[in-house]
Tab-separated table of C-alpha atoms in Angstrom:
chain	number	residue	atom	x	y	z
P	1	ASP	CA	-4.552	3.575	-24.136
P	2	ALA	CA	-6.631	0.344	-22.953
P	3	GLY	CA	-5.183	-0.836	-19.774
P	4	VAL	CA	-4.782	-4.415	-18.283
P	5	THR	CA	-8.128	-6.542	-19.743
P	6	GLN	CA	-8.931	-9.742	-17.994
P	7	SER	CA	-11.446	-12.188	-18.915
P	8	PRO	CA	-13.727	-13.143	-17.689
P	9	THR	CA	-15.004	-11.722	-14.790
P	10	HIS	CA	-16.554	-14.495	-13.363
P	11	LEU	CA	-16.609	-18.170	-13.219
P	12	ILE	CA	-17.672	-21.199	-11.028
P	13	LYS	CA	-16.174	-24.082	-11.751
P	14	THR	CA	-16.175	-27.085	-9.573
P	15	ARG	CA	-13.593	-29.536	-7.933
P	16	GLY	CA	-11.071	-31.248	-10.057
P	17	GLN	CA	-12.023	-29.340	-13.632
P	18	GLN	CA	-9.305	-27.105	-14.984
P	19	VAL	CA	-10.094	-23.619	-15.608
P	20	THR	CA	-7.882	-21.194	-18.261
P	21	LEU	CA	-7.470	-17.047	-17.578
P	22	ARG	CA	-6.600	-14.393	-20.055
P	23	CYS	CA	-5.028	-11.290	-19.615
P	24	SER	CA	-4.478	-8.858	-22.220
P	25	PRO	CA	-1.069	-6.352	-21.363
P	26	LYS	CA	-1.467	-2.322	-21.122
P	27	SER	CA	-0.569	-1.380	-24.806
P	28	GLY	CA	3.352	-0.832	-24.778
P	29	HIS	CA	3.955	-3.648	-21.588
P	30	ASP	CA	5.615	-6.501	-22.448
P	31	THR	CA	6.183	-8.139	-18.842
P	32	VAL	CA	2.648	-9.878	-17.475
P	33	SER	CA	2.608	-11.045	-13.972
P	34	TRP	CA	-0.745	-13.105	-12.510
P	35	TYR	CA	-1.636	-13.028	-8.770
P	36	GLN	CA	-3.927	-14.469	-6.903
P	37	GLN	CA	-6.010	-12.700	-3.895
P	38	ALA	CA	-7.803	-14.751	-1.182
P	39	LEU	CA	-10.633	-13.158	-0.054
P	40	GLY	CA	-9.311	-10.556	2.881
P	41	GLN	CA	-5.388	-10.915	1.981
P	42	GLY	CA	-2.735	-9.177	-0.063
P	43	PRO	CA	-2.401	-10.918	-3.504
P	44	GLN	CA	0.146	-13.593	-3.880
P	45	PHE	CA	2.434	-13.509	-6.413
P	46	ILE	CA	2.191	-16.594	-9.040
P	47	PHE	CA	4.578	-16.006	-12.132
P	48	GLN	CA	5.634	-13.852	-13.968
P	49	TYR	CA	6.008	-13.802	-17.999
P	50	TYR	CA	9.111	-12.663	-20.147
P	51	GLU	CA	9.427	-12.717	-23.871
P	52	GLU	CA	6.650	-15.544	-23.736
P	53	GLU	CA	9.163	-17.445	-21.145
P	54	GLU	CA	8.668	-17.742	-17.226
P	55	ARG	CA	11.166	-15.897	-15.748
P	56	GLN	CA	9.902	-15.888	-12.104
P	57	ARG	CA	7.679	-17.955	-9.786
P	58	GLY	CA	6.405	-17.816	-6.297
P	59	ASN	CA	5.346	-20.311	-4.678
P	60	PHE	CA	2.601	-22.546	-5.434
P	61	PRO	CA	1.624	-26.170	-6.731
P	62	ASP	CA	2.446	-27.243	-10.593
P	63	ARG	CA	-1.170	-27.318	-10.910
P	64	PHE	CA	-0.992	-23.871	-11.869
P	65	SER	CA	0.979	-23.146	-14.923
P	66	GLY	CA	0.680	-20.339	-17.617
P	67	HIS	CA	1.621	-18.773	-21.245
P	68	GLN	CA	2.865	-15.630	-22.626
P	69	PHE	CA	2.084	-14.920	-26.556
P	70	PRO	CA	3.680	-13.516	-29.118
P	71	ASN	CA	1.925	-10.327	-28.465
P	72	TYR	CA	2.679	-9.920	-24.870
P	73	SER	CA	-1.246	-10.951	-24.347
P	74	SER	CA	-0.809	-14.338	-21.386
P	75	GLU	CA	-3.497	-17.254	-20.257
P	76	LEU	CA	-2.986	-19.052	-16.321
P	77	ASN	CA	-4.054	-21.961	-16.711
P	78	VAL	CA	-5.062	-24.211	-12.522
P	79	ASN	CA	-5.889	-27.901	-13.326
P	80	ALA	CA	-7.285	-30.138	-10.862
P	81	LEU	CA	-8.917	-27.242	-8.730
P	82	LEU	CA	-9.187	-27.421	-5.293
P	83	LEU	CA	-11.863	-25.965	-2.879
P	84	GLY	CA	-8.987	-23.211	-1.752
P	85	ASP	CA	-8.768	-21.926	-5.214
P	86	SER	CA	-11.723	-20.130	-5.055
P	87	ALA	CA	-9.875	-16.125	-5.315
P	88	LEU	CA	-9.591	-12.913	-6.818
P	89	TYR	CA	-6.915	-13.838	-10.285
P	90	LEU	CA	-5.360	-10.455	-10.932
P	91	CYS	CA	-2.613	-9.877	-13.988
P	92	ALA	CA	-0.637	-7.413	-13.725
P	93	SER	CA	2.037	-5.174	-16.817
P	94	SER	CA	4.500	-3.605	-16.611
P	95	LEU	CA	7.666	-2.619	-18.164
P	96	PRO	CA	10.895	-4.744	-17.844
P	97	GLY	CA	13.503	-4.231	-15.258
P	98	GLN	CA	13.667	-2.931	-12.069
P	99	GLY	CA	13.237	0.451	-10.380
P	100	SER	CA	9.675	2.024	-10.481
P	101	GLY	CA	7.672	-0.897	-8.908
P	102	GLU	CA	4.396	-0.169	-10.618
P	103	LEU	CA	2.413	-2.248	-11.552
P	104	PHE	CA	-0.408	-1.965	-13.713
P	105	PHE	CA	-3.572	-4.137	-12.837
P	106	GLY	CA	-6.568	-5.646	-14.587
P	107	GLU	CA	-9.712	-5.912	-12.233
P	108	GLY	CA	-9.296	-9.723	-12.248
P	109	SER	CA	-11.217	-13.027	-12.773
P	110	ARG	CA	-12.940	-14.022	-9.888
P	111	LEU	CA	-12.886	-17.467	-9.773
P	112	THR	CA	-15.192	-19.972	-7.331
P	113	VAL	CA	-14.556	-23.734	-7.354
P	114	LEU	CA	-17.859	-25.351	-5.592
E	1	GLY	CA	11.902	-15.242	1.462
E	2	GLN	CA	10.795	-11.979	2.186
E	3	SER	CA	7.768	-11.067	4.903
E	4	LEU	CA	6.047	-7.620	4.729
E	5	GLU	CA	3.814	-6.831	8.216
E	6	GLN	CA	0.882	-4.049	8.444
E	7	PRO	CA	-1.608	-3.438	10.884
E	8	SER	CA	-5.269	-5.145	9.543
E	9	GLU	CA	-7.269	-2.134	10.116
E	10	VAL	CA	-6.835	1.781	10.875
E	11	THR	CA	-9.646	3.690	11.351
E	12	ALA	CA	-9.280	7.574	10.825
E	13	VAL	CA	-12.248	10.682	10.274
E	14	GLU	CA	-12.661	13.079	7.288
E	15	GLY	CA	-9.859	15.687	7.245
E	16	ALA	CA	-7.246	13.566	9.582
E	17	ILE	CA	-4.154	12.331	8.983
E	18	VAL	CA	-3.755	8.681	9.112
E	19	GLN	CA	0.015	6.906	9.186
E	20	ILE	CA	0.076	2.941	7.712
E	21	ASN	CA	3.281	0.877	9.173
E	22	CYS	CA	4.879	-1.931	7.134
E	23	THR	CA	8.054	-3.624	8.790
E	24	TYR	CA	10.003	-5.777	6.166
E	25	GLN	CA	11.905	-8.828	6.428
E	26	THR	CA	13.711	-9.321	3.139
E	27	SER	CA	17.738	-10.231	2.050
E	28	GLY	CA	17.296	-7.569	0.018
E	29	PHE	CA	15.095	-5.304	-3.187
E	30	TYR	CA	15.343	-2.702	-4.760
E	31	GLY	CA	12.439	-0.779	-3.509
E	32	LEU	CA	8.975	-0.197	-1.263
E	33	SER	CA	5.850	0.329	-2.681
E	34	TRP	CA	2.498	0.770	-1.930
E	35	TYR	CA	-0.608	0.065	-3.665
E	36	GLN	CA	-4.413	1.356	-3.252
E	37	GLN	CA	-7.372	-1.565	-3.484
E	38	HIS	CA	-11.272	-0.982	-3.284
E	39	ASP	CA	-13.760	-3.173	-2.733
E	40	GLY	CA	-13.944	-5.665	-5.551
E	41	GLY	CA	-11.642	-2.951	-7.639
E	42	ALA	CA	-7.965	-3.639	-9.179
E	43	PRO	CA	-4.889	-2.605	-7.196
E	44	THR	CA	-3.953	0.972	-8.057
E	45	PHE	CA	-0.023	1.903	-7.817
E	46	LEU	CA	0.571	4.947	-5.337
E	47	SER	CA	3.881	5.420	-4.206
E	48	TYR	CA	7.244	4.047	-4.452
E	49	ASN	CA	10.254	4.558	-2.339
E	50	ALA	CA	14.048	3.435	-3.984
E	51	LEU	CA	15.892	5.471	-1.472
E	52	ASP	CA	15.860	6.213	2.377
E	53	GLY	CA	13.618	9.016	2.507
E	54	LEU	CA	10.248	10.511	2.875
E	55	GLU	CA	8.384	10.893	-1.211
E	56	GLU	CA	5.353	13.066	-1.265
E	57	THR	CA	2.765	12.612	-4.182
E	58	GLY	CA	-0.106	15.280	-3.457
E	59	ARG	CA	-2.076	14.745	0.167
E	60	PHE	CA	-0.051	11.029	-0.029
E	61	SER	CA	4.020	10.393	0.997
E	62	SER	CA	5.983	7.448	2.152
E	63	PHE	CA	8.481	6.754	4.014
E	64	LEU	CA	11.249	4.596	3.832
E	65	SER	CA	14.276	3.575	5.864
E	66	ARG	CA	16.372	0.498	5.179
E	67	SER	CA	18.083	0.031	8.470
E	68	ASP	CA	15.219	0.194	10.242
E	69	SER	CA	13.505	-2.245	7.665
E	70	TYR	CA	10.456	-0.287	8.316
E	71	GLY	CA	8.458	1.945	5.678
E	72	TYR	CA	5.405	4.299	5.811
E	73	LEU	CA	1.792	5.546	3.986
E	74	LEU	CA	1.294	9.072	5.349
E	75	LEU	CA	-2.705	10.299	4.331
E	76	GLN	CA	-3.219	13.708	4.945
E	77	GLU	CA	-6.915	15.323	4.833
E	78	LEU	CA	-8.593	12.262	4.585
E	79	GLN	CA	-11.394	11.844	2.872
E	80	MET	CA	-14.393	9.228	2.426
E	81	LYS	CA	-13.464	7.817	-0.981
E	82	ASP	CA	-9.993	7.423	0.770
E	83	SER	CA	-11.356	4.426	2.547
E	84	ALA	CA	-9.868	1.495	1.170
E	85	SER	CA	-7.319	-1.392	1.191
E	86	TYR	CA	-3.647	-0.778	1.289
E	87	PHE	CA	-1.097	-2.626	0.362
E	88	CYS	CA	2.328	-2.489	0.729
E	89	ALA	CA	4.912	-4.126	-1.691
E	90	VAL	CA	8.715	-5.045	-2.220
E	91	GLU	CA	10.042	-5.351	-5.398
E	92	GLY	CA	12.466	-8.208	-5.577
E	93	ILE	CA	16.021	-8.350	-6.529
E	94	SER	CA	15.654	-11.275	-8.900
E	95	GLY	CA	13.575	-9.915	-10.904
E	96	THR	CA	10.825	-6.743	-11.180
E	97	ALA	CA	7.726	-9.044	-8.980
E	98	LEU	CA	6.487	-7.301	-6.417
E	99	ILE	CA	5.641	-8.966	-2.887
E	100	PHE	CA	2.921	-7.441	-1.102
E	101	GLY	CA	2.099	-7.466	2.370
E	102	LYS	CA	-1.699	-8.655	3.577
E	103	GLY	CA	-3.149	-5.252	3.875
E	104	THR	CA	-4.363	-2.367	5.656
E	105	THR	CA	-8.178	-1.950	6.418
E	106	LEU	CA	-8.223	2.028	6.566
E	107	SER	CA	-12.342	3.298	7.257
E	108	VAL	CA	-12.936	7.215	7.028
E	109	SER	CA	-15.575	7.904	8.815
E	110	SER	CA	-17.806	11.853	8.537
């Protein structure tokens, strides 16, 4: 049973460029959440997708956008990259509904913006 | 909004017991979760409290008191492999998105 997979694992971009990160959820999971984790900080919630719609969004600018496909996989796009966007981007999958508090995380995509 | 406070660092020796506290401010939530993250790795789920009281899972236990806006993670019989960052997180009432604290770095020495 494959867990959450993310690609690429590492990437380097320059300021102003755009990046796309990809995520395949754990088998049987239909909800995908994206988090940004700066060095030494906790994961910060970017947004969550369910049934191909953005269901909830954290406090991130519109430069951060996403998509969920019919097979539940998801993409995170960041436009006009800033130095401050350098971070580990984590994808997490879960089953819909509340009450378990359990997310399954991928290993993340480490983005460096120069 | 929601905010969670944790100590930034905790140190302990092998075999000891350590408690990591989490205080929160939120208008409402379904439950409090705890996650472990080793350097450069994925956060992994440890425990969840939907109700007040103690939940025990092997060497790890977690506690929640909604009236005190407080929870803690208790790690017993510490091992070197327990050296990691630990995060508390609340599951908001508006959805299943978890909001995380800044984390506590636990260092276990021999």
